[in-house]
Each structure stands twice: as structure tokens, then as C-alpha cells.
JSON list of C-alpha atoms in Angstrom, two decimals:
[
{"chain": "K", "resi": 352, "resn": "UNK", "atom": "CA", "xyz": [-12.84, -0.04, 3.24]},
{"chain": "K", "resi": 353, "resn": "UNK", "atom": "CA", "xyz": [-13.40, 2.32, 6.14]},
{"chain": "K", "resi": 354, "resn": "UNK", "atom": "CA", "xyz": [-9.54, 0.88, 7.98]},
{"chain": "K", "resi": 355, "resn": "UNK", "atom": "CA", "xyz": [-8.41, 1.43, 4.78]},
{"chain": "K", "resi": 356, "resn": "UNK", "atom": "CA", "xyz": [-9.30, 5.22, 4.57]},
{"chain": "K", "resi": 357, "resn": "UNK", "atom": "CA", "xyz": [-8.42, 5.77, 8.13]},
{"chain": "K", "resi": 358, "resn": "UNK", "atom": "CA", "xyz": [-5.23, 4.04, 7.63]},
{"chain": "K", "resi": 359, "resn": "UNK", "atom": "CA", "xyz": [-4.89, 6.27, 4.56]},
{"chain": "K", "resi": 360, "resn": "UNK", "atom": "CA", "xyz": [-5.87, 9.69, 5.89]},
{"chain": "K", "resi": 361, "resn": "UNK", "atom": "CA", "xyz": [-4.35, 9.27, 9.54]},
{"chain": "K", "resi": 362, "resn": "UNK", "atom": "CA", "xyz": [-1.90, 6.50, 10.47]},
{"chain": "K", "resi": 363, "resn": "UNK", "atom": "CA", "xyz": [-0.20, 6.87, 7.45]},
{"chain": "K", "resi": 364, "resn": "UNK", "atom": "CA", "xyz": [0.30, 10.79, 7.82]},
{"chain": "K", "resi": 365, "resn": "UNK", "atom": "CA", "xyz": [1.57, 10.33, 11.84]},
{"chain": "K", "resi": 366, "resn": "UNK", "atom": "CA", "xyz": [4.39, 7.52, 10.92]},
{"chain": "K", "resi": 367, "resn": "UNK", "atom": "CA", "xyz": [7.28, 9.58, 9.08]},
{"chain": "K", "resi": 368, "resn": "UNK", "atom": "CA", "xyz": [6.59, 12.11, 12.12]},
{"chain": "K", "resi": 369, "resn": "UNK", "atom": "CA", "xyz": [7.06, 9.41, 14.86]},
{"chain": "K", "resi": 370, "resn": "UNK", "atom": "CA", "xyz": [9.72, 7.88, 12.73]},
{"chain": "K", "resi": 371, "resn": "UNK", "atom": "CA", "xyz": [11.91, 11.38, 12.69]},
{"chain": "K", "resi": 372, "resn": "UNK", "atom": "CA", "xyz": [11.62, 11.62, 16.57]},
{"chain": "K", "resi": 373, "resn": "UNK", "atom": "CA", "xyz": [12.32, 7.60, 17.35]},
{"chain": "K", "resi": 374, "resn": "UNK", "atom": "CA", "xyz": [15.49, 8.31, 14.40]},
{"chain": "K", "resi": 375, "resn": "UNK", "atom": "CA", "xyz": [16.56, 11.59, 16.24]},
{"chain": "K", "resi": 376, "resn": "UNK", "atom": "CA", "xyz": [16.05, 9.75, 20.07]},
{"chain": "K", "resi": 377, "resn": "UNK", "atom": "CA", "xyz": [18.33, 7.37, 18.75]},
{"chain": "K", "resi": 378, "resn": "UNK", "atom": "CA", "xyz": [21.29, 9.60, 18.37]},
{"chain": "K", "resi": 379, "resn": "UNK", "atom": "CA", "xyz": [21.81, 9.55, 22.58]},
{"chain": "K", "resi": 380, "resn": "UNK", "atom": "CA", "xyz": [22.66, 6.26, 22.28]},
{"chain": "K", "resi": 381, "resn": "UNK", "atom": "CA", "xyz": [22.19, 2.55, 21.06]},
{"chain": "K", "resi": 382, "resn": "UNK", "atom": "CA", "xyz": [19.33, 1.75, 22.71]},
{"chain": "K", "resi": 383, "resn": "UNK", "atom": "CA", "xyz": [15.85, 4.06, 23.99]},
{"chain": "K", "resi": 384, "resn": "UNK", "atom": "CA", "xyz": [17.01, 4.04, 27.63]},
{"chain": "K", "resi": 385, "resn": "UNK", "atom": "CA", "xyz": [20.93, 4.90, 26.60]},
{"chain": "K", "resi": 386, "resn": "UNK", "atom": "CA", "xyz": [23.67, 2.39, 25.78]},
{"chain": "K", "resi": 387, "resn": "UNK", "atom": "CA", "xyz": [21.98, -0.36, 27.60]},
{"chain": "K", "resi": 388, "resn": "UNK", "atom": "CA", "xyz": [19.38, -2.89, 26.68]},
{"chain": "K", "resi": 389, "resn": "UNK", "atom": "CA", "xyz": [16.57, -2.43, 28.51]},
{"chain": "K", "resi": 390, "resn": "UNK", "atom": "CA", "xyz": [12.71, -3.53, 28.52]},
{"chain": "K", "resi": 391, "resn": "UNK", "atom": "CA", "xyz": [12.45, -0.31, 26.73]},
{"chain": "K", "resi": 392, "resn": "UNK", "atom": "CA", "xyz": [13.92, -1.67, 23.52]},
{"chain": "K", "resi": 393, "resn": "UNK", "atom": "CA", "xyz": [11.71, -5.22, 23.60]},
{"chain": "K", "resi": 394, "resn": "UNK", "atom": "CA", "xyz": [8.55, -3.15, 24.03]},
{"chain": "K", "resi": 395, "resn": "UNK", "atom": "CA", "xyz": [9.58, -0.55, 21.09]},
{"chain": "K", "resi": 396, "resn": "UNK", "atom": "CA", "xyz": [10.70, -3.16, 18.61]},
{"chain": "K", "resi": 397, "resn": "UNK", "atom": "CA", "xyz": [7.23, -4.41, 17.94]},
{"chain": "K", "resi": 398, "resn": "UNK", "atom": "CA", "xyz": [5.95, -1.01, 16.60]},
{"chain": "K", "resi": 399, "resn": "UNK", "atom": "CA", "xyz": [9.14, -0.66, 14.97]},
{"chain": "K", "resi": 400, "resn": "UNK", "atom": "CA", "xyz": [8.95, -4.11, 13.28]},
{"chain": "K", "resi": 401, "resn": "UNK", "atom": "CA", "xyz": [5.56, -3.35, 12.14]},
{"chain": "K", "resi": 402, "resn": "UNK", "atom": "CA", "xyz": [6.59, -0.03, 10.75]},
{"chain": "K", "resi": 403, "resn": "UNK", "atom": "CA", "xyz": [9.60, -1.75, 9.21]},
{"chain": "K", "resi": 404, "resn": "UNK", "atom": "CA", "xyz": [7.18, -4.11, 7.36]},
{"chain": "K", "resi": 405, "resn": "UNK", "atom": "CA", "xyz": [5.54, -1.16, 6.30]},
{"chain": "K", "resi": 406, "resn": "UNK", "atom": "CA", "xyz": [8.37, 0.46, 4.81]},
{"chain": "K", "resi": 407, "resn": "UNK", "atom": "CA", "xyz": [8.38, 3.40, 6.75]},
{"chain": "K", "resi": 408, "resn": "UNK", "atom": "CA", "xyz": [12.03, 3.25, 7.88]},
{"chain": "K", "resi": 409, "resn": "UNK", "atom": "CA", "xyz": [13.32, 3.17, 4.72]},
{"chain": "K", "resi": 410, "resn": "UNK", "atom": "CA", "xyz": [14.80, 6.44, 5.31]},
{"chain": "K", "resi": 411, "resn": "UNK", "atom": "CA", "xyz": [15.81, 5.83, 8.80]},
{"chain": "K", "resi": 412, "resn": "UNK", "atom": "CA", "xyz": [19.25, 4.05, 9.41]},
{"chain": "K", "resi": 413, "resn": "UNK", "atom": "CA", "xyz": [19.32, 4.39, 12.81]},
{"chain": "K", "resi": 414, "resn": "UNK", "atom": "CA", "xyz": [15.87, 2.67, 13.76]},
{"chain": "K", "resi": 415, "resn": "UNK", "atom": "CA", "xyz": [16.86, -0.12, 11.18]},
{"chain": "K", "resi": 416, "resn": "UNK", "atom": "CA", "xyz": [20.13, -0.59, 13.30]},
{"chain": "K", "resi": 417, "resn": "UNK", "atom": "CA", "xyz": [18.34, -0.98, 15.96]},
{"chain": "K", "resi": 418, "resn": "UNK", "atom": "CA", "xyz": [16.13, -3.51, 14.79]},
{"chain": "K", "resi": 419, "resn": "UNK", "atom": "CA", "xyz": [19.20, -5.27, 13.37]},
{"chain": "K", "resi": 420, "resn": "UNK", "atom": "CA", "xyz": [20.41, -4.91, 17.28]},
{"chain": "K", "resi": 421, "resn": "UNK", "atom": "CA", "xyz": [17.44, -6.58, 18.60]},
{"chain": "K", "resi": 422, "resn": "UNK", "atom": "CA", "xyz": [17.80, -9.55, 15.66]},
{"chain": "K", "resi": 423, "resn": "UNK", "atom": "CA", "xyz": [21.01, -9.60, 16.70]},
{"chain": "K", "resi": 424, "resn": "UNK", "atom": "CA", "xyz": [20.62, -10.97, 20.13]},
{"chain": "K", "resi": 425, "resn": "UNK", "atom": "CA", "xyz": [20.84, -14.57, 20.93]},
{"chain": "K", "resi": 426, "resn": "UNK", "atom": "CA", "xyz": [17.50, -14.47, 23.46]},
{"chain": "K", "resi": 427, "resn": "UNK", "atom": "CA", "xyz": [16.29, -13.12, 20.48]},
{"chain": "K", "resi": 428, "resn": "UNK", "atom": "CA", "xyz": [17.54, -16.01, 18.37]},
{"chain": "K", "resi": 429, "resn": "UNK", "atom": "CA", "xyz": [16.25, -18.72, 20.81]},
{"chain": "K", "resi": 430, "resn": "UNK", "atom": "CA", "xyz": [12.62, -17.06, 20.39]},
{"chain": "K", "resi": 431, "resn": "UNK", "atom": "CA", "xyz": [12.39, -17.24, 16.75]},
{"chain": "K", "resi": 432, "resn": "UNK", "atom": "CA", "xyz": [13.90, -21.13, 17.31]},
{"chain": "K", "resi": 433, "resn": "UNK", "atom": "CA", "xyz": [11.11, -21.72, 19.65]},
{"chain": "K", "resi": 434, "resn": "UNK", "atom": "CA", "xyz": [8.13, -20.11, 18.46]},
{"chain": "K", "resi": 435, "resn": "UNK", "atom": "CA", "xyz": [8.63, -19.85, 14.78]},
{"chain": "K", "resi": 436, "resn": "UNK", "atom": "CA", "xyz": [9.18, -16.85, 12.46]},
{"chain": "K", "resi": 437, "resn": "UNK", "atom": "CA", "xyz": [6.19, -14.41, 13.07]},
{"chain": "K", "resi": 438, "resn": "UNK", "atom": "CA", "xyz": [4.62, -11.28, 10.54]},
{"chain": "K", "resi": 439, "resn": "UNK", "atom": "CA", "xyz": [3.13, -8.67, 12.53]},
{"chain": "K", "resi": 440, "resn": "UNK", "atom": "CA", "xyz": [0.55, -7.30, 9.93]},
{"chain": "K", "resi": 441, "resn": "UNK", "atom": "CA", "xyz": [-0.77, -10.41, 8.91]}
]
């Protein structure tokens, strides 16, 4: 009940915030560190795959092309062969 309320009356109020910034950061380039993949981009797709499961980049084509970037990539494919599909908020 409290994680609830906190999520409630604080996480939820900081995402579409965060979300705005990541979206605008994103119009630089493809990727967080410019038009290169980077470490950058493997270390911000887990937040953004957890917001994503959230819903909160519904309104944010630019994050959800990135995320469709990161999918995208065969390293990427490998990992889900190996390990499995995964859910971050479970």
C-alpha cells in the first residue's frame, strides 16, 4: 500500500517530465551520445523499457524509436535467443 502511494504521489508525477527531456534529447540525434551507438543507449534502454511497459511513452515517438532501435539490433536479438524474453516490472 505505502509503494503504491509513493508510486502514486511521486514517481508517477516525475515520468512525463523525464519523458519530455529524454523525447527533446533525442532530437540531436539517433542515439543519447549522437548518431552512434554507444554504452549510453544499453544503459538508458532499461529505464526506458520499464517506462514503456508503463505506458508512459505513449506520447513520445522518438523514445519509442529508439527502443525499436535497440530491438532492432542483432546483439540484441542473440540476447533475447539466449536468455529468454524478460518483463522488467514483474
Amino acid at each position: 500500500a505505502i509503494g503504491k502511494g509513493v508510486q502514486r504521489e511521486y514517481l508517477d508525477k516525475q515520468i512525463a517530465p523525464h519523458c519530455e527531456y529524454l523525447e527533446q534529447h533525442l532530437n540531436k540525434g539517433s542515439w543519447f551520445v549522437g548518431n552512434d551507438f554507444s554504452a549510453a543507449d544499453i544503459q538508458m534502454s532499461f529505464p526506458l523499457e520499464a517506462m514503456a511497459a508503463r505506458g508512459a511513452l505513449d506520447d513520445c515517438p522518438k523514445l519509442r524509436g529508439f527502443l525499436q532501435r535497440i530491438h532492432a539490433r542483432p546483439a540484441y536479438q542473440r540476447a533475447l535467443e539466449q536468455g529468454g524474453p524478460y518483463d522488467l516490472l514483474s
